[in-house]
Amino acid sequence: MKKQLYVWLAIALLLVPCHTYAAQTKYQWNLADIYASENDFERDYQAVDDALSKLSSYEGKLTRAANVAKLFALNERIARKLEKLSLYAHLKQDLNIEDETAARLKAKVETLASDYAAKTAFIEPELLSLSEHTLDKLQKSKPLKPYHYYFEELRERKKHTLSKREEQLLAKLSPIMSDPENIYNNAARGDYDPPSIRTPDGKMVSLTNENYTKALEHPDRSYRKRAFQTFFQSYEAIENTSAATLYASVKADELYAKARKYQSGLDAALSADDVPKQVFTNLISTVHDHLPVLHRYVELRKKALGVDRIHSYDMYVSLVDEAVVKKMKFPIETAQTLLLEGLKPLGDDYIKNVRRAFEQRWLDVYPRPKKYTGGYNTCSYDTHPFILLNYDQSLDGLLTIAHEIGHAMNSVYTNKTQPYHYSGQSIFTAEVASTANEWLMMDYFLKQAKTDEEKLYLLNQQIDQIRGTLYTQVMYSEFEQAIHDKVRQGGSLTPNELNELWLRLLKKYFGPAYASDPEAARGWLRIPHFYDAFYVYKYATSLAASFELVKQMKADKTGQATKRYLQFLSAGTSDDPIRLLQKAGVDMTSPKPLANLLSYFDFLVREMEQLLKKEGRL
C-alpha cells in the first residue's frame, strides 16, 4: 500500500519577515502534543523497529483474504507510529535548523523509514501479480471490504503493470529518472551565481529570486527594466545545460509511459491521479476562449501605468498608492478575528475548529532565527495539524494563514471520518480546501473595503491571483504538452526551440499590448515543476473548483452546499478526485467551472477599469 509517511503542503508564496517579533508562547507549537518526552518517542521507535520483521512473514501468502487483512492491519499500526515519529523529528528541526537533538532523531527516523520501505516493498508487486480472478475475490471478501476502493485502484493499475522481470528492470532504472532534475538543480542552484545590481538608493544587491521579485514591484521603471534584463541575461550561462536536462527528463517520461502501455506522458500523469484527459483538454481550450479578457487586463495596465507597451517587468508593479498597502496591516489577534468572521459561511463546526487551531497552538506564527522560512501545514493521522508561518502582518500573510487553515481543516475532517488507508488528500483536491478559504476571505475584504483605493488594491490582488494561478499555470501546461509531443514524435529540444516556443506563448497569452522582450524567452528555464510532468495544471483546476464550491455555498440559503463541501473535506482518498468533487457539486470534466471563474475575472477587470476611470487615471 502506498501511504506517505508525512505530507508537506508547501505553498508557492514564501513570506519574507519584515520585523523580528518577541517570542510569544501562545503562538508557538507545543510539540509535546506529539510526544511528551523523548522517552515516549523512543518507545514508539522501538515498537516500530521490533514490528518490522513481522511484515516479511506474509510474503508469498497474499492469495488469501485473511492474510492480506492481517498484513494491512499490521502495516497500519507500524505506519501510524512511523508517521508520528517522522512528524516530530521534522517539526523539531524546522523550529531550529541547528537543533542537534532534532538532527539526531531525524536521522534515526529516516533510517527506520528506509527499513520500513524495504520490508513493505513486496506488497503491491505481489498483489499486482495476482490474476484478475484472485483480485476480484479479495476485493469482494468480507475481511477486505473496507479496502474496496483500494482494490479498484489496484486493478486499474494492473492494466499498466508489466511482467515481474520487466518490473524489476524498471525499478532498477527508476533512480536514473531523477537524474535530469538533479543535474538541473546543480546547475541552477549550485553552479549559477545570481548577478548583482545597484538599486535606486545606491545599494548593491544580489538578484536572488527574492530580490528579483522585489525589483519587479519597484515603482522605478528603469530599475525594473535593468533588473529584468540583468536577471535573464545571467541565465544564458546555464541555458544549454537546462535545455539538455529538460529534454532528457521529457524523453524519460515518454519512454516510461510507452513501457507502461500509455499513449503519452500526459496520459500516464493523468492516470496516476485518476483524472480523465478531458479535464486537461477542457482547461486549455476554455482558457484559450477567454484570452481576450487577459489581453484587456494587460491593455488596462498599460493605460494605468502610462506606457506604450507592457513589458514583463511591468506586470507586477502595484497600481495602488504604496500608502494604501502599508495601511493593510493585521496583527495576529486581528487576523484571528477576521478569519473567524470571513470563514463563517463554512458553518459553526468549521469555525469551532479554526478557533481550536489558535487556542491550542496549532500555529507557529512568527519568524525566528534558525526557523524554517516558508509556510506549510502538516500532520499525522493521530495528531492535530501543525501550521508553520512566518507572519509579517500583511494581507498576503493573512491569506496564507487562511490557505493553510484550509489544508488543516481538510485533515481534521478527513482523519475524523476516514480509516487510515483513506486519509490524506490527492494534490488535485488538496488545493481546493485551501483556496476556498482564500476566496471567502477576499470576498469578505471586498465587502468591507472603506475607500476606492482599498477596493482597487483588493481587486488588483484578486486579479493577480487568478492571472498567476489560472492563466499562467495553463500557459505552463501548454508549454509542457508541446515539448512532450515534440519529443514523443522524435524531435529535440534545443535552447533556441524552447526560447521560441516560450515567446510564442507569451505573445499569445498576453496579447497585443504586451512586448515580448528577447530576455523573457528564457522563462521556461526557471520552472522546476517541468521535471514533474503535468503537475502545474492542478493549480488551475483546484482554483476553479474551489471558486465554484464557494459560489454555491454563498448562493444556497438551505445550507446543503456547505454540507456537501464539509463531506468533501471529510472524504480523504476514499474515491477518485473527480467523483469526490462531483459529489460536492462541481464537475471538473465540464468546462463550466473554468468558464465561471474566467467570467469572474472579466468582472474584476471591469470593476478595476471603472475605479481607475473614476480616479482619472485612464
Coordinates of C-alpha atoms in Angstrom, one line a residue:
M1 CA 0.0 0.0 0.0
K2 CA 1.3 3.4 -0.9
K3 CA 1.0 5.6 2.1
Q4 CA 3.2 8.7 2.5
L5 CA 4.7 8.9 5.9
Y6 CA 4.2 12.7 6.1
V7 CA 2.9 15.3 3.8
W8 CA 4.4 18.7 3.3
L9 CA 1.9 21.0 1.5
A10 CA 4.2 23.9 0.7
I11 CA 2.6 26.9 -0.9
A12 CA 4.1 28.9 -3.7
L13 CA 4.1 32.1 -1.7
L14 CA 7.1 32.3 0.7
L15 CA 6.8 35.1 3.3
V16 CA 9.7 37.4 4.0
P17 CA 9.7 38.6 7.6
C18 CA 9.8 42.4 7.9
H19 CA 10.3 42.5 11.7
T20 CA 11.6 40.4 14.5
Y21 CA 8.9 39.7 17.0
A22 CA 9.3 38.8 20.6
A23 CA 8.6 35.1 21.2
Q24 CA 5.0 34.5 22.3
T25 CA 4.4 31.0 23.6
K26 CA 0.7 31.0 22.7
Y27 CA 1.7 31.4 19.0
Q28 CA 4.3 28.7 19.0
W29 CA 3.9 24.9 18.6
N30 CA 3.7 22.7 21.5
L31 CA 5.5 19.5 20.2
A32 CA 4.5 17.7 23.5
D33 CA 1.2 17.2 21.8
I34 CA 3.0 14.6 19.7
Y35 CA 5.4 13.2 22.3
A36 CA 5.5 14.5 25.9
S37 CA 9.2 13.4 26.2
E38 CA 12.0 11.8 24.3
N39 CA 11.3 8.6 26.2
D40 CA 7.9 8.4 24.6
F41 CA 9.5 9.0 21.2
E42 CA 12.0 6.2 21.8
R43 CA 9.2 3.8 22.9
D44 CA 7.4 4.2 19.6
Y45 CA 10.6 4.0 17.7
Q46 CA 11.4 0.7 19.4
A47 CA 7.9 -0.6 18.8
V48 CA 8.3 0.0 15.1
D49 CA 11.7 -1.5 14.9
D50 CA 10.5 -4.6 16.7
A51 CA 7.5 -5.0 14.4
L52 CA 9.3 -4.6 11.1
S53 CA 10.5 -8.2 10.9
K54 CA 6.8 -9.5 11.2
L55 CA 6.0 -7.9 7.8
S56 CA 8.1 -10.3 5.8
S57 CA 6.3 -13.3 7.2
Y58 CA 3.4 -12.5 4.9
E59 CA 5.5 -12.5 1.7
G60 CA 4.2 -15.1 -0.8
K61 CA 0.9 -15.6 1.1
L62 CA -1.3 -12.8 -0.3
T63 CA -3.8 -15.0 -2.2
R64 CA -5.9 -15.5 1.0
A65 CA -8.0 -12.6 2.2
A66 CA -7.3 -13.3 5.9
N67 CA -3.6 -13.0 5.3
V68 CA -4.0 -9.8 3.4
A69 CA -6.2 -8.3 6.1
K70 CA -3.8 -9.2 8.8
L71 CA -0.9 -7.7 6.8
F72 CA -2.8 -4.5 6.2
A73 CA -3.6 -4.2 9.9
L74 CA 0.0 -4.7 10.9
N75 CA 1.2 -2.3 8.2
E76 CA -1.2 0.4 9.5
R77 CA 0.0 0.0 13.1
I78 CA 3.6 0.4 12.1
A79 CA 2.9 3.2 9.6
R80 CA 0.9 5.3 12.0
K81 CA 3.7 5.2 14.6
L82 CA 6.3 5.9 12.0
E83 CA 4.3 8.8 10.7
K84 CA 4.2 10.4 14.2
L85 CA 8.0 9.8 14.7
S86 CA 8.7 11.4 11.4
L87 CA 6.4 14.4 12.1
Y88 CA 8.0 15.1 15.5
A89 CA 11.6 15.0 14.2
H90 CA 10.9 17.2 11.1
L91 CA 8.9 19.8 13.1
K92 CA 11.5 19.9 15.8
Q93 CA 14.2 20.6 13.2
D94 CA 12.1 23.2 11.3
L95 CA 11.9 25.2 14.5
N96 CA 15.7 25.3 14.8
I97 CA 17.9 24.0 12.0
E98 CA 20.8 23.8 14.4
D99 CA 19.0 21.7 17.0
E100 CA 21.4 18.7 17.3
T101 CA 18.8 16.5 19.1
A102 CA 16.3 17.1 16.2
A103 CA 19.0 16.2 13.6
R104 CA 19.8 13.0 15.5
L105 CA 16.2 12.0 15.8
K106 CA 15.5 12.8 12.2
A107 CA 18.4 10.7 11.0
K108 CA 17.2 7.8 13.1
V109 CA 13.7 8.1 11.7
E110 CA 14.9 8.3 8.1
T111 CA 16.9 5.1 8.6
L112 CA 13.8 3.4 10.2
A113 CA 11.6 4.7 7.3
S114 CA 14.1 3.2 4.8
D115 CA 13.9 -0.2 6.6
Y116 CA 10.1 0.0 6.5
A117 CA 10.1 0.8 2.8
A118 CA 12.3 -2.2 2.1
K119 CA 10.2 -4.5 4.3
T120 CA 6.9 -3.5 2.6
A121 CA 8.3 -3.4 -1.0
F122 CA 6.9 -6.8 -1.8
I123 CA 3.2 -5.9 -1.0
E124 CA 2.0 -4.2 -4.2
P125 CA 4.1 -6.1 -6.7
E126 CA 2.8 -9.4 -5.2
L127 CA -0.8 -8.2 -5.3
L128 CA -0.4 -6.9 -8.8
S129 CA 1.0 -10.2 -9.9
L130 CA -2.2 -12.0 -8.9
S131 CA -4.8 -13.0 -11.5
E132 CA -7.9 -10.8 -12.1
H133 CA -10.0 -13.6 -10.6
T134 CA -8.0 -13.7 -7.4
L135 CA -8.0 -9.9 -7.1
D136 CA -11.8 -9.9 -7.6
K137 CA -12.2 -12.5 -4.8
L138 CA -10.0 -10.4 -2.5
Q139 CA -11.9 -7.3 -3.3
K140 CA -15.3 -8.9 -2.6
S141 CA -14.2 -10.8 0.6
K142 CA -15.6 -9.7 4.0
P143 CA -12.2 -9.1 5.7
L144 CA -11.2 -6.7 2.9
K145 CA -14.5 -4.9 2.5
P146 CA -13.0 -1.6 4.0
Y147 CA -10.4 -1.7 1.2
H148 CA -12.9 -1.8 -1.8
Y149 CA -11.7 1.4 -3.4
Y150 CA -8.0 0.5 -2.8
F151 CA -8.5 -2.7 -4.8
E152 CA -10.4 -0.8 -7.5
E153 CA -7.4 1.4 -8.0
L154 CA -5.0 -1.6 -7.8
R155 CA -6.9 -3.4 -10.5
E156 CA -6.8 -0.3 -12.7
R157 CA -3.0 -0.1 -12.3
K158 CA -2.7 -3.8 -13.1
K159 CA -3.5 -2.9 -16.8
H160 CA -0.2 -1.0 -16.9
T161 CA 1.8 -3.5 -14.8
L162 CA 4.5 -5.5 -16.6
S163 CA 6.0 -8.9 -16.0
K164 CA 7.9 -9.5 -12.8
R165 CA 11.2 -9.3 -14.7
E166 CA 10.2 -6.1 -16.5
E167 CA 9.1 -4.5 -13.3
Q168 CA 12.4 -5.4 -11.6
L169 CA 14.2 -3.8 -14.5
L170 CA 12.1 -0.6 -14.4
A171 CA 12.7 -0.5 -10.6
K172 CA 16.5 -0.6 -11.1
L173 CA 16.3 2.1 -13.8
S174 CA 14.0 4.4 -11.8
P175 CA 16.8 6.2 -10.0
I176 CA 18.0 7.4 -13.4
M177 CA 14.6 9.1 -14.0
S178 CA 15.5 11.8 -11.4
D179 CA 19.0 12.4 -12.8
P180 CA 17.9 15.2 -15.2
E181 CA 16.3 17.2 -12.4
N182 CA 19.3 16.6 -10.1
I183 CA 21.6 17.9 -12.8
Y184 CA 19.4 20.9 -13.5
N185 CA 19.3 21.7 -9.7
N186 CA 23.0 21.5 -9.5
A187 CA 23.3 23.9 -12.4
A188 CA 20.5 26.3 -11.4
R189 CA 21.4 26.4 -7.7
G190 CA 25.0 25.2 -7.4
D191 CA 26.9 26.5 -10.5
Y192 CA 24.7 29.5 -11.1
D193 CA 25.7 32.8 -9.3
P194 CA 22.9 35.4 -9.2
P195 CA 24.1 38.7 -10.7
S196 CA 24.3 41.9 -8.7
I197 CA 22.7 45.2 -9.4
R198 CA 22.6 48.7 -7.9
T199 CA 19.3 49.8 -6.5
P200 CA 17.9 53.3 -7.0
D201 CA 19.1 54.2 -3.5
G202 CA 22.7 53.2 -4.3
K203 CA 22.9 49.7 -2.6
M204 CA 24.3 46.7 -4.4
V205 CA 22.1 43.7 -4.1
S206 CA 22.3 40.2 -5.4
L207 CA 19.4 39.3 -7.7
T208 CA 18.2 36.2 -5.8
N209 CA 14.7 35.2 -6.6
E210 CA 13.5 37.1 -3.5
N211 CA 15.3 40.3 -4.5
Y212 CA 14.3 39.9 -8.1
T213 CA 10.6 39.8 -7.1
K214 CA 11.1 43.0 -5.0
A215 CA 12.8 44.7 -8.0
L216 CA 9.8 43.9 -10.3
E217 CA 7.5 45.5 -7.7
H218 CA 9.6 48.7 -7.5
P219 CA 8.0 51.9 -8.8
D220 CA 11.1 53.0 -10.7
R221 CA 10.6 51.5 -14.2
S222 CA 14.2 52.0 -15.4
Y223 CA 15.3 50.0 -12.3
R224 CA 12.8 47.2 -13.0
K225 CA 14.0 47.0 -16.6
R226 CA 17.7 46.8 -15.6
A227 CA 16.8 44.1 -13.0
F228 CA 14.8 42.1 -15.6
Q229 CA 17.5 42.3 -18.3
T230 CA 20.3 41.6 -15.9
F231 CA 18.5 38.7 -14.3
F232 CA 17.5 36.9 -17.5
Q233 CA 20.8 37.5 -19.3
S234 CA 22.6 35.8 -16.5
Y235 CA 20.7 32.6 -17.2
E236 CA 22.4 32.3 -20.6
A237 CA 25.3 30.6 -18.6
I238 CA 23.1 27.5 -17.9
E239 CA 20.8 27.7 -20.9
N240 CA 22.4 24.8 -22.8
T241 CA 22.6 22.6 -19.7
S242 CA 19.0 23.3 -18.8
A243 CA 17.7 22.5 -22.3
A244 CA 19.6 19.2 -22.3
T245 CA 18.3 18.2 -18.9
L246 CA 14.7 19.1 -19.8
Y247 CA 15.0 17.1 -23.0
A248 CA 16.3 14.1 -21.0
S249 CA 13.5 14.4 -18.5
V250 CA 10.8 14.6 -21.1
K251 CA 12.3 11.8 -23.0
A252 CA 12.4 9.6 -19.9
D253 CA 8.7 10.5 -19.1
E254 CA 7.6 9.4 -22.6
L255 CA 9.7 6.2 -22.6
Y256 CA 8.3 5.3 -19.2
A257 CA 4.8 5.9 -20.4
K258 CA 5.3 3.8 -23.5
A259 CA 6.8 1.0 -21.5
R260 CA 3.7 1.0 -19.3
K261 CA 1.3 1.0 -22.3
Y262 CA 0.1 4.6 -22.1
Q263 CA -0.3 6.6 -25.2
S264 CA 1.7 9.5 -23.9
G265 CA 3.4 11.0 -20.9
L266 CA 0.3 13.1 -20.4
D267 CA -1.9 10.0 -20.2
A268 CA 0.4 8.4 -17.7
A269 CA 0.4 11.5 -15.5
L270 CA -3.3 11.9 -15.6
S271 CA -3.9 8.2 -14.8
A272 CA -1.7 8.5 -11.7
D273 CA -4.3 11.0 -10.4
D274 CA -7.4 9.2 -11.7
V275 CA -8.1 12.2 -13.8
P276 CA -9.7 11.9 -17.3
K277 CA -7.9 13.5 -20.2
Q278 CA -10.9 15.8 -21.0
V279 CA -10.2 17.7 -17.7
F280 CA -6.8 18.8 -19.1
T281 CA -8.1 19.5 -22.7
N282 CA -11.1 21.4 -21.3
L283 CA -8.7 23.5 -19.3
I284 CA -6.5 24.5 -22.2
S285 CA -9.5 25.2 -24.6
T286 CA -11.5 27.2 -22.1
V287 CA -8.6 29.4 -21.2
H288 CA -8.0 30.0 -24.9
D289 CA -11.6 31.1 -25.3
H290 CA -11.1 33.7 -22.5
L291 CA -7.7 35.0 -23.6
P292 CA -9.3 38.3 -24.8
V293 CA -10.1 39.1 -21.1
L294 CA -6.4 38.8 -20.1
H295 CA -5.5 40.9 -23.2
R296 CA -7.9 43.6 -21.9
Y297 CA -6.3 43.5 -18.5
V298 CA -2.8 44.0 -20.0
E299 CA -4.2 46.9 -22.0
L300 CA -5.7 48.3 -18.9
R301 CA -2.4 48.0 -17.0
K302 CA -0.7 49.7 -19.9
K303 CA -3.0 52.7 -19.7
A304 CA -2.9 52.9 -15.9
L305 CA 0.9 53.0 -16.0
G306 CA 1.0 55.4 -18.9
V307 CA 3.4 53.3 -21.0
D308 CA 3.4 52.5 -24.8
R309 CA 3.7 48.7 -24.2
I310 CA 3.6 46.4 -21.2
H311 CA 6.8 44.5 -20.7
S312 CA 7.4 41.6 -18.4
Y313 CA 8.9 44.0 -15.8
D314 CA 5.6 46.0 -15.8
M315 CA 3.3 43.1 -14.8
Y316 CA 4.0 43.1 -11.0
V317 CA 4.3 46.7 -10.0
S318 CA 1.3 47.9 -7.9
L319 CA -1.3 50.1 -9.5
V320 CA -2.2 51.4 -6.0
D321 CA -0.5 54.0 -3.9
E322 CA 2.1 52.5 -1.6
A323 CA 0.5 54.2 1.4
V324 CA -2.6 52.1 1.0
V325 CA -0.6 48.9 1.0
K326 CA 1.2 50.0 4.2
K327 CA -2.2 50.5 5.9
M328 CA -3.2 47.0 5.2
K329 CA -1.5 45.5 8.3
F330 CA -3.1 42.9 10.5
P331 CA -1.6 42.0 13.9
I332 CA -2.2 38.3 14.6
E333 CA -5.0 38.9 17.0
T334 CA -6.8 41.0 14.4
A335 CA -6.1 38.3 11.8
Q336 CA -7.7 35.7 14.0
T337 CA -10.8 37.8 14.4
L338 CA -11.1 38.5 10.7
L339 CA -10.6 34.8 9.8
L340 CA -13.4 33.8 12.3
E341 CA -15.7 36.3 10.6
G342 CA -14.7 35.7 7.0
L343 CA -14.9 31.9 7.2
K344 CA -18.4 31.9 8.8
P345 CA -20.1 30.6 5.6
L346 CA -18.4 27.3 6.3
G347 CA -20.6 26.8 9.4
D348 CA -20.3 26.7 13.2
D349 CA -18.4 23.4 13.4
Y350 CA -15.7 24.7 11.0
I351 CA -15.4 27.9 12.9
K352 CA -15.1 26.0 16.2
N353 CA -12.1 24.0 14.7
V354 CA -10.5 27.2 13.5
R355 CA -10.8 28.7 17.0
R356 CA -9.2 25.5 18.3
A357 CA -6.3 26.0 15.9
F358 CA -5.5 29.3 17.6
E359 CA -6.3 28.4 21.1
Q360 CA -4.4 25.0 21.1
R361 CA -1.3 26.2 19.4
W362 CA -1.6 24.5 16.1
L363 CA 0.2 27.6 14.6
D364 CA 3.8 28.6 14.9
V365 CA 3.3 32.2 13.8
Y366 CA 6.4 34.4 13.9
P367 CA 9.8 34.3 12.2
R368 CA 12.7 33.4 14.5
P369 CA 16.4 32.8 13.9
K370 CA 17.1 29.3 12.6
K371 CA 13.4 28.6 11.9
Y372 CA 12.3 27.3 8.5
T373 CA 11.5 30.3 6.3
G374 CA 8.5 29.0 4.3
G375 CA 4.9 28.1 5.2
Y376 CA 3.1 24.8 5.3
N377 CA 0.6 22.6 7.0
T378 CA 1.2 19.0 8.0
C379 CA 0.0 16.4 10.5
S380 CA -0.1 12.7 11.2
Y381 CA -3.3 10.7 11.4
D382 CA -3.0 10.6 15.2
T383 CA -2.2 14.3 15.8
H384 CA -3.8 17.6 15.2
P385 CA -2.4 19.7 12.3
F386 CA 0.7 21.9 12.7
I387 CA 0.9 25.1 10.6
L388 CA 4.2 26.8 10.1
L389 CA 4.2 30.5 9.3
N390 CA 6.5 33.5 9.1
Y391 CA 3.8 36.0 9.6
D392 CA 4.5 39.6 8.6
Q393 CA 1.1 41.2 9.2
S394 CA 0.4 41.8 5.5
L395 CA -2.7 40.8 3.6
D396 CA -0.7 38.1 1.8
G397 CA 0.3 36.8 5.2
L398 CA -3.3 36.7 6.4
L399 CA -4.3 34.9 3.2
T400 CA -1.5 32.4 3.8
I401 CA -3.0 31.7 7.3
A402 CA -6.4 31.2 5.6
H403 CA -4.8 28.9 3.0
E404 CA -3.0 26.7 5.5
I405 CA -6.0 26.5 7.8
G406 CA -7.9 25.2 4.8
H407 CA -5.4 22.4 4.5
A408 CA -5.5 21.8 8.2
M409 CA -9.3 21.5 8.3
N410 CA -9.2 19.1 5.4
S411 CA -7.0 16.9 7.6
V412 CA -9.2 17.4 10.7
Y413 CA -12.4 16.3 8.9
T414 CA -10.8 13.5 6.9
N415 CA -9.0 12.0 9.9
K416 CA -12.2 12.1 11.9
T417 CA -14.2 10.4 9.2
Q418 CA -11.9 8.1 7.2
P419 CA -9.9 5.0 8.1
Y420 CA -6.1 5.4 8.0
H421 CA -5.8 3.9 4.5
Y422 CA -8.1 6.6 3.1
S423 CA -6.5 9.5 5.0
G424 CA -4.6 12.2 3.2
Q425 CA -5.6 14.0 0.0
S426 CA -4.7 13.9 -3.6
I427 CA -2.9 17.0 -4.9
F428 CA -5.9 17.5 -7.3
T429 CA -8.2 18.1 -4.3
A430 CA -5.9 19.4 -1.6
E431 CA -5.6 22.9 -3.0
V432 CA -9.4 23.1 -3.3
A433 CA -9.7 23.2 0.5
S434 CA -7.0 25.9 0.9
T435 CA -8.0 28.2 -2.0
A436 CA -11.7 28.1 -0.9
N437 CA -10.7 29.9 2.3
E438 CA -8.8 32.5 0.2
W439 CA -11.9 33.1 -1.9
L440 CA -14.0 33.6 1.2
M441 CA -11.6 36.0 2.9
M442 CA -11.2 38.1 -0.3
D443 CA -14.9 38.2 -0.7
Y444 CA -15.2 39.4 2.9
F445 CA -12.5 42.1 2.5
L446 CA -14.0 43.4 -0.7
K447 CA -17.3 43.9 1.1
Q448 CA -15.6 45.6 4.0
A449 CA -13.5 48.0 1.8
K450 CA -13.9 51.6 3.1
T451 CA -12.3 53.5 0.2
D452 CA -11.9 53.2 -3.5
E453 CA -8.2 52.9 -3.1
E454 CA -8.6 49.9 -0.7
K455 CA -11.0 48.3 -3.1
L456 CA -8.6 48.9 -6.0
Y457 CA -5.9 47.2 -4.0
L458 CA -8.1 44.2 -3.3
L459 CA -9.2 43.9 -6.9
N460 CA -5.6 44.0 -8.0
Q461 CA -4.8 41.2 -5.5
Q462 CA -7.7 39.1 -6.8
I463 CA -6.9 39.7 -10.4
D464 CA -3.2 38.8 -10.0
Q465 CA -4.2 35.6 -8.0
I466 CA -6.3 34.4 -10.9
R467 CA -3.8 35.5 -13.5
G468 CA -1.0 33.7 -11.8
T469 CA -2.8 30.6 -10.7
L470 CA -5.0 30.0 -13.8
Y471 CA -3.7 31.8 -16.9
T472 CA 0.0 31.4 -16.1
Q473 CA -0.2 27.8 -15.0
V474 CA -2.2 26.9 -18.1
M475 CA 0.4 28.6 -20.3
Y476 CA 3.0 26.4 -18.5
S477 CA 0.8 23.3 -19.1
E478 CA 0.5 24.2 -22.8
F479 CA 4.3 24.5 -23.0
E480 CA 4.6 21.1 -21.3
Q481 CA 2.2 19.5 -23.7
A482 CA 4.1 21.0 -26.7
I483 CA 7.5 19.8 -25.6
H484 CA 6.2 16.3 -24.7
D485 CA 4.5 16.0 -28.1
K486 CA 7.7 17.1 -29.9
V487 CA 9.9 14.6 -28.1
R488 CA 7.4 11.7 -28.4
Q489 CA 7.4 12.4 -32.2
G490 CA 11.2 12.1 -32.3
G491 CA 12.1 15.8 -32.1
S492 CA 14.7 17.5 -30.0
L493 CA 14.6 20.4 -27.5
T494 CA 17.4 22.9 -28.2
P495 CA 17.7 26.2 -26.3
N496 CA 16.5 28.1 -29.4
E497 CA 13.5 25.9 -29.9
L498 CA 12.5 26.3 -26.2
N499 CA 13.0 30.0 -26.3
E500 CA 10.9 30.5 -29.5
L501 CA 8.1 28.3 -28.1
W502 CA 8.1 30.3 -24.8
L503 CA 8.0 33.7 -26.6
R504 CA 5.1 32.5 -28.8
L505 CA 3.1 31.5 -25.8
L506 CA 3.8 34.8 -24.0
K507 CA 2.6 36.7 -27.1
K508 CA -0.5 34.5 -27.4
Y509 CA -1.5 34.8 -23.7
F510 CA -0.7 38.4 -23.0
G511 CA -1.9 39.9 -26.3
P512 CA -1.1 43.0 -28.5
A513 CA -0.4 45.4 -25.6
Y514 CA 2.4 43.1 -24.4
A515 CA 6.0 43.5 -25.6
S516 CA 7.8 40.1 -25.6
D517 CA 11.4 41.0 -24.8
P518 CA 14.1 38.6 -26.0
E519 CA 15.3 38.1 -22.5
A520 CA 11.8 36.8 -21.4
A521 CA 12.3 33.8 -23.8
R522 CA 14.3 32.1 -21.1
G523 CA 11.3 32.0 -18.7
W524 CA 11.0 28.2 -19.1
L525 CA 14.4 27.8 -17.5
R526 CA 13.1 29.0 -14.1
I527 CA 10.2 26.4 -13.7
P528 CA 11.5 23.3 -11.8
H529 CA 7.9 21.9 -11.9
F530 CA 8.6 20.9 -15.5
Y531 CA 10.6 18.0 -14.1
D532 CA 7.5 16.7 -12.5
A533 CA 5.4 16.1 -15.6
F534 CA 2.0 17.7 -15.9
Y535 CA 1.8 18.9 -12.3
V536 CA 1.1 22.6 -12.7
Y537 CA -2.3 22.2 -14.3
K538 CA -3.7 21.1 -10.9
Y539 CA -3.3 24.6 -9.5
A540 CA -5.6 25.9 -12.1
T541 CA -8.3 23.2 -11.8
S542 CA -8.2 23.4 -8.0
L543 CA -8.8 27.2 -8.1
A544 CA -11.7 26.8 -10.5
A545 CA -13.2 24.0 -8.4
S546 CA -12.9 26.0 -5.1
F547 CA -14.4 29.1 -6.8
E548 CA -17.4 27.1 -7.9
L549 CA -17.9 25.5 -4.5
V550 CA -17.7 28.8 -2.7
K551 CA -20.1 30.4 -5.2
Q552 CA -22.6 27.6 -4.5
M553 CA -22.2 28.0 -0.7
K554 CA -22.8 31.7 -0.9
A555 CA -25.9 31.3 -3.0
D556 CA -27.5 28.4 -1.1
K557 CA -29.6 29.6 1.9
T558 CA -30.5 26.0 2.8
G559 CA -27.0 25.0 3.9
Q560 CA -26.9 22.0 1.6
A561 CA -24.0 23.3 -0.4
T562 CA -22.0 23.8 2.8
K563 CA -22.9 20.3 4.0
R564 CA -21.7 18.8 0.7
Y565 CA -18.5 20.8 1.0
L566 CA -17.8 19.5 4.5
Q567 CA -18.5 16.0 3.3
F568 CA -15.9 16.6 0.6
L569 CA -13.4 17.7 3.2
S570 CA -14.1 14.5 5.1
A571 CA -13.7 12.2 2.1
G572 CA -9.9 11.9 2.0
T573 CA -8.8 9.5 -0.7
S574 CA -11.9 7.2 -0.4
D575 CA -12.8 7.8 -4.1
D576 CA -11.1 9.3 -7.1
P577 CA -10.8 13.2 -7.0
I578 CA -13.2 13.8 -9.9
R579 CA -16.0 11.8 -8.3
L580 CA -15.4 13.5 -4.9
L581 CA -15.7 16.9 -6.5
Q582 CA -18.8 15.8 -8.3
K583 CA -20.4 14.7 -5.1
A584 CA -19.6 18.1 -3.6
G585 CA -21.4 19.9 -6.5
V586 CA -18.7 20.6 -9.2
D587 CA -18.0 18.7 -12.3
M588 CA -14.4 19.3 -13.5
T589 CA -15.0 17.2 -16.6
S590 CA -17.1 20.1 -17.8
P591 CA -15.7 23.5 -18.9
K592 CA -18.4 25.3 -16.9
P593 CA -16.4 25.8 -13.6
L594 CA -13.5 27.2 -15.5
A595 CA -15.8 29.5 -17.6
N596 CA -17.4 30.8 -14.5
L597 CA -14.1 31.7 -12.9
L598 CA -12.9 33.4 -16.0
S599 CA -16.2 35.3 -16.2
Y600 CA -15.5 36.5 -12.7
F601 CA -12.0 37.6 -13.8
D602 CA -13.7 39.6 -16.6
F603 CA -16.0 41.2 -13.9
L604 CA -13.0 42.1 -11.7
V605 CA -11.1 43.7 -14.6
R606 CA -14.2 45.8 -15.5
E607 CA -14.6 46.8 -11.8
M608 CA -10.9 47.9 -11.8
E609 CA -11.4 49.8 -15.0
Q610 CA -14.3 51.8 -13.6
L611 CA -12.4 52.7 -10.4
L612 CA -9.4 53.8 -12.4
K613 CA -11.6 56.0 -14.6
K614 CA -13.3 57.4 -11.5
E615 CA -9.8 58.4 -10.3
G616 CA -8.9 60.0 -13.6
R617 CA -6.1 57.5 -14.3
L618 CA -7.5 56.3 -17.7

